[in-house]
Amino acid sequence: MPAYLPNIEASIVKKLFACALLVLPLLTPITGFAETTRYVSDELEITMRNGKGVKFAIRKMLSSGAKLNVLETDPAGYSKVRTSNGVEGWVLTRYLDNMPSSRAQLASSEQRVANIELELAKYKSEIEALSSQNSDTDTQNLTLTETSQRLSKELDNLRRTASNAVALDNENRQLKQQLQEIDHQTQLLIIENSGLKDSDAKHWFMIGAAVLFAGMLLGLILPRLRFQRKNSWNNL
């Protein structure tokens, strides 16, 4: 066996180990986020307000994927949060997710796929070079070929996962948009209902005032009428 083959083997083993380190995180579920860390939902821009409700002024607009620290959660459905810039305010809890947006995860997966593709290209070049050097390298070629095939399968799985992530991302975007529209319509109905209640209260107040005034007027007139009738009878 040529003297340079052990060096080539060592180099290939190192590169295989490095590639394994790249692939291993892809096979491990993404967990471990702090309980107080949340992210704005996909393809959604929400309002951060000074208080809990639409009657409070908007403090800041938060884009999809924004990382927030949750300081307090209210049973009414609002959370007090702080941005990475230190801005604090209240947002609707239902618009917060425990995980980063699927779009951000997709970008990370695509970068890892690109890195694996580069590693595969290097391995294939080395396999072709070793095949032309000596027949004693058949065993090494077989090992590298099996590794290349395994990585190719993992790459195919990653591509399918990325494709599913794109479809899921589109579906989430549509659902979040519909939810935001429904929420907006609900807020308008609440405001309109409050206006109607105020109008009804004013109407009944005016009726009550009119009844009270009529009662007072009758209270003043009736005694005089009775007094006049009594005087007329006395005169007879």
CSV table of C-alpha atoms in Angstrom, one decimal, residues 4-234:
chain,number,residue,atom,x,y,z
A,4,TYR,CA,0.4,8.4,1.3
A,5,LEU,CA,-2.8,6.3,1.8
A,6,PRO,CA,-2.7,6.5,5.7
A,7,ASN,CA,-2.6,10.3,5.5
A,8,ILE,CA,-5.6,10.2,3.1
A,9,GLU,CA,-7.4,7.8,5.5
A,10,ALA,CA,-6.9,10.1,8.4
A,11,SER,CA,-8.1,13.1,6.4
A,12,ILE,CA,-11.2,11.3,5.3
A,13,VAL,CA,-12.0,10.1,8.9
A,14,LYS,CA,-11.7,13.7,10.2
A,15,LYS,CA,-14.0,14.9,7.5
A,16,LEU,CA,-16.5,12.1,8.1
A,17,PHE,CA,-16.5,13.0,11.8
A,18,ALA,CA,-17.1,16.7,11.0
A,19,CYS,CA,-20.0,15.8,8.7
A,20,ALA,CA,-21.5,13.6,11.4
A,21,LEU,CA,-21.4,16.6,13.7
A,22,LEU,CA,-23.4,18.6,11.1
A,23,VAL,CA,-26.0,15.9,10.6
A,24,LEU,CA,-26.5,15.0,14.3
A,25,PRO,CA,-28.4,18.2,15.2
A,26,LEU,CA,-30.8,17.7,12.4
A,27,LEU,CA,-31.8,14.3,13.9
A,28,THR,CA,-32.4,15.8,17.4
A,29,PRO,CA,-35.7,17.5,18.2
A,30,ILE,CA,-35.3,21.3,18.8
A,31,THR,CA,-36.0,21.8,22.5
A,32,GLY,CA,-34.6,23.6,25.6
A,33,PHE,CA,-36.1,27.1,25.1
A,34,ALA,CA,-36.5,29.1,28.3
A,35,GLU,CA,-40.1,29.0,29.7
A,36,THR,CA,-40.1,32.8,29.7
A,37,THR,CA,-39.0,33.2,26.0
A,38,ARG,CA,-41.7,33.4,23.3
A,39,TYR,CA,-41.7,34.3,19.6
A,40,VAL,CA,-44.3,36.3,17.5
A,41,SER,CA,-46.3,33.9,15.3
A,42,ASP,CA,-45.5,33.3,11.6
A,43,GLU,CA,-46.3,36.0,9.1
A,44,LEU,CA,-48.0,38.2,11.6
A,45,GLU,CA,-47.5,41.8,12.8
A,46,ILE,CA,-49.0,42.4,16.2
A,47,THR,CA,-49.4,45.5,18.4
A,48,MET,CA,-47.6,46.1,21.7
A,49,ARG,CA,-49.8,48.4,23.8
A,50,ASN,CA,-49.3,50.4,27.0
A,51,GLY,CA,-52.0,48.4,28.7
A,52,LYS,CA,-54.3,45.4,28.5
A,53,GLY,CA,-56.9,46.2,25.8
A,54,VAL,CA,-57.5,48.1,22.5
A,55,LYS,CA,-58.2,51.3,24.4
A,56,PHE,CA,-54.5,51.7,25.3
A,57,ALA,CA,-52.2,53.4,22.9
A,58,ILE,CA,-49.9,51.3,20.6
A,59,ARG,CA,-46.3,51.3,21.9
A,60,LYS,CA,-44.7,49.3,19.2
A,61,MET,CA,-45.4,47.0,16.2
A,62,LEU,CA,-43.8,43.5,16.5
A,63,SER,CA,-43.0,41.5,13.4
A,64,SER,CA,-43.1,37.7,12.9
A,65,GLY,CA,-40.3,35.9,14.6
A,66,ALA,CA,-39.5,38.6,17.1
A,67,LYS,CA,-38.0,37.2,20.3
A,68,LEU,CA,-39.7,38.4,23.5
A,69,ASN,CA,-39.2,37.9,27.2
A,70,VAL,CA,-42.5,37.3,29.0
A,71,LEU,CA,-42.6,39.2,32.3
A,72,GLU,CA,-46.2,38.6,33.3
A,73,THR,CA,-49.3,36.7,32.0
A,74,ASP,CA,-52.8,37.9,32.6
A,75,PRO,CA,-55.8,35.4,32.8
A,76,ALA,CA,-57.7,37.8,30.5
A,77,GLY,CA,-55.4,36.7,27.6
A,78,TYR,CA,-52.7,39.4,27.7
A,79,SER,CA,-48.9,39.0,28.4
A,80,LYS,CA,-46.5,41.7,29.5
A,81,VAL,CA,-43.3,41.3,27.4
A,82,ARG,CA,-40.0,42.9,26.9
A,83,THR,CA,-38.2,43.2,23.5
A,84,SER,CA,-34.5,42.6,23.0
A,85,ASN,CA,-34.2,46.5,23.0
A,86,GLY,CA,-35.7,46.7,26.4
A,87,VAL,CA,-39.2,48.0,25.3
A,88,GLU,CA,-42.0,46.8,27.5
A,89,GLY,CA,-45.7,46.5,26.8
A,90,TRP,CA,-48.7,44.2,26.6
A,91,VAL,CA,-49.6,41.8,23.8
A,92,LEU,CA,-52.3,39.2,23.2
A,93,THR,CA,-51.0,35.8,24.5
A,94,ARG,CA,-52.5,33.8,21.7
A,95,TYR,CA,-50.1,35.4,19.2
A,96,LEU,CA,-47.0,34.1,21.0
A,97,ASP,CA,-45.3,30.8,20.2
A,98,ASN,CA,-42.9,28.7,22.3
A,99,MET,CA,-40.7,28.0,19.2
A,100,PRO,CA,-39.1,30.3,16.6
A,101,SER,CA,-41.0,30.7,13.4
A,102,SER,CA,-41.0,27.8,10.9
A,103,ARG,CA,-39.5,30.2,8.3
A,104,ALA,CA,-36.4,30.7,10.6
A,105,GLN,CA,-36.1,27.0,11.2
A,106,LEU,CA,-36.4,26.4,7.4
A,107,ALA,CA,-33.6,28.8,6.7
A,108,SER,CA,-31.4,27.0,9.2
A,109,SER,CA,-32.2,23.6,7.7
A,110,GLU,CA,-31.4,24.9,4.2
A,111,GLN,CA,-28.0,26.2,5.3
A,112,ARG,CA,-27.2,22.7,6.8
A,113,VAL,CA,-28.4,21.1,3.6
A,114,ALA,CA,-26.0,23.3,1.7
A,115,ASN,CA,-23.1,22.3,4.0
A,116,ILE,CA,-23.8,18.6,3.6
A,117,GLU,CA,-23.9,19.0,-0.2
A,118,LEU,CA,-20.5,20.5,-0.1
A,119,GLU,CA,-19.2,17.6,2.1
A,120,LEU,CA,-20.7,15.1,-0.3
A,121,ALA,CA,-19.0,16.7,-3.3
A,122,LYS,CA,-15.7,16.4,-1.5
A,123,TYR,CA,-16.2,12.8,-0.6
A,124,LYS,CA,-17.2,11.8,-4.1
A,125,SER,CA,-14.1,13.5,-5.5
A,126,GLU,CA,-11.9,11.7,-3.0
A,127,ILE,CA,-13.6,8.3,-3.8
A,128,GLU,CA,-12.9,8.8,-7.5
A,129,ALA,CA,-9.2,9.7,-6.8
A,130,LEU,CA,-8.7,6.7,-4.6
A,131,SER,CA,-10.3,4.3,-7.1
A,132,SER,CA,-7.7,5.2,-9.7
A,133,GLN,CA,-4.7,4.9,-7.3
A,134,ASN,CA,-4.6,1.3,-6.2
A,135,SER,CA,-6.7,-1.8,-5.9
A,136,ASP,CA,-5.8,-2.1,-2.2
A,137,THR,CA,-8.1,0.8,-1.5
A,138,ASP,CA,-11.2,-1.1,-2.4
A,139,THR,CA,-12.1,-1.6,1.3
A,140,GLN,CA,-11.7,2.1,1.9
A,141,ASN,CA,-13.8,2.9,-1.2
A,142,LEU,CA,-16.5,0.6,0.0
A,143,THR,CA,-16.7,2.4,3.4
A,144,LEU,CA,-16.7,5.8,1.8
A,145,THR,CA,-19.4,4.7,-0.7
A,146,GLU,CA,-21.6,3.5,2.1
A,147,THR,CA,-21.1,6.7,4.0
A,148,SER,CA,-21.9,8.7,0.9
A,149,GLN,CA,-25.0,6.7,0.3
A,150,ARG,CA,-26.1,7.2,3.9
A,151,LEU,CA,-25.5,10.9,3.7
A,152,SER,CA,-27.4,11.0,0.4
A,153,LYS,CA,-30.4,9.4,2.0
A,154,GLU,CA,-30.2,11.9,4.9
A,155,LEU,CA,-30.0,14.7,2.4
A,156,ASP,CA,-33.2,13.5,0.7
A,157,ASN,CA,-35.0,13.3,4.0
A,158,LEU,CA,-33.9,16.8,4.8
A,159,ARG,CA,-35.2,18.1,1.4
A,160,ARG,CA,-38.5,16.4,2.1
A,161,THR,CA,-38.6,18.0,5.5
A,162,ALA,CA,-37.8,21.4,4.1
A,163,SER,CA,-40.6,21.0,1.5
A,164,ASN,CA,-43.1,20.1,4.2
A,165,ALA,CA,-41.9,23.1,6.2
A,166,VAL,CA,-42.7,25.4,3.3
A,167,ALA,CA,-46.2,24.0,2.9
A,168,LEU,CA,-46.8,24.3,6.7
A,169,ASP,CA,-45.4,27.8,6.6
A,170,ASN,CA,-48.0,28.8,3.9
A,171,GLU,CA,-50.8,27.2,5.8
A,172,ASN,CA,-49.8,28.9,9.1
A,173,ARG,CA,-49.6,32.3,7.3
A,174,GLN,CA,-53.2,32.0,6.0
A,175,LEU,CA,-54.6,30.8,9.3
A,176,LYS,CA,-52.9,33.6,11.3
A,177,GLN,CA,-54.1,36.2,8.8
A,178,GLN,CA,-57.7,34.9,9.1
A,179,LEU,CA,-57.4,35.0,12.9
A,180,GLN,CA,-56.2,38.5,12.9
A,181,GLU,CA,-59.1,39.6,10.6
A,182,ILE,CA,-61.6,37.9,12.9
A,183,ASP,CA,-60.0,39.5,16.0
A,184,HIS,CA,-60.2,42.9,14.3
A,185,GLN,CA,-63.9,42.5,13.4
A,186,THR,CA,-64.6,41.4,17.0
A,187,GLN,CA,-62.9,44.5,18.4
A,188,LEU,CA,-65.1,46.7,16.1
A,189,LEU,CA,-68.2,44.9,17.2
A,190,ILE,CA,-67.2,45.5,20.9
A,191,ILE,CA,-66.7,49.2,20.2
A,192,GLU,CA,-70.0,49.4,18.3
A,193,ASN,CA,-71.9,47.6,21.1
A,194,SER,CA,-70.4,49.9,23.7
A,195,GLY,CA,-71.7,52.9,21.7
A,196,LEU,CA,-75.2,51.4,21.4
A,197,LYS,CA,-75.3,50.8,25.2
A,198,ASP,CA,-74.4,54.4,25.9
A,199,SER,CA,-77.1,55.5,23.5
A,200,ASP,CA,-79.7,53.3,25.2
A,201,ALA,CA,-78.7,54.6,28.6
A,202,LYS,CA,-79.1,58.3,27.5
A,203,HIS,CA,-82.6,57.4,26.0
A,204,TRP,CA,-83.9,55.9,29.2
A,205,PHE,CA,-82.4,58.7,31.2
A,206,MET,CA,-84.3,61.3,29.2
A,207,ILE,CA,-87.5,59.2,29.6
A,208,GLY,CA,-87.0,59.0,33.3
A,209,ALA,CA,-86.3,62.7,33.6
A,210,ALA,CA,-89.5,63.5,31.6
A,211,VAL,CA,-91.6,61.2,33.9
A,212,LEU,CA,-90.1,62.8,37.0
A,213,PHE,CA,-90.8,66.3,35.6
A,214,ALA,CA,-94.4,65.4,34.8
A,215,GLY,CA,-94.8,64.0,38.3
A,216,MET,CA,-93.5,67.1,39.9
A,217,LEU,CA,-95.8,69.2,37.7
A,218,LEU,CA,-98.8,67.2,38.6
A,219,GLY,CA,-97.8,67.5,42.2
A,220,LEU,CA,-97.9,71.3,41.9
A,221,ILE,CA,-101.1,71.5,39.8
A,222,LEU,CA,-103.5,69.0,41.5
A,223,PRO,CA,-103.5,70.6,45.0
A,224,ARG,CA,-104.4,74.0,43.4
A,225,LEU,CA,-107.2,72.4,41.4
A,226,ARG,CA,-108.6,70.8,44.6
A,227,PHE,CA,-108.3,74.2,46.4
A,228,GLN,CA,-110.2,76.0,43.7
A,229,ARG,CA,-113.0,73.5,43.6
A,230,LYS,CA,-113.3,73.7,47.4
A,231,ASN,CA,-113.6,77.5,47.2
A,232,SER,CA,-116.2,77.3,44.5
A,233,TRP,CA,-118.4,74.9,46.6
A,234,ASN,CA,-118.0,77.3,49.6
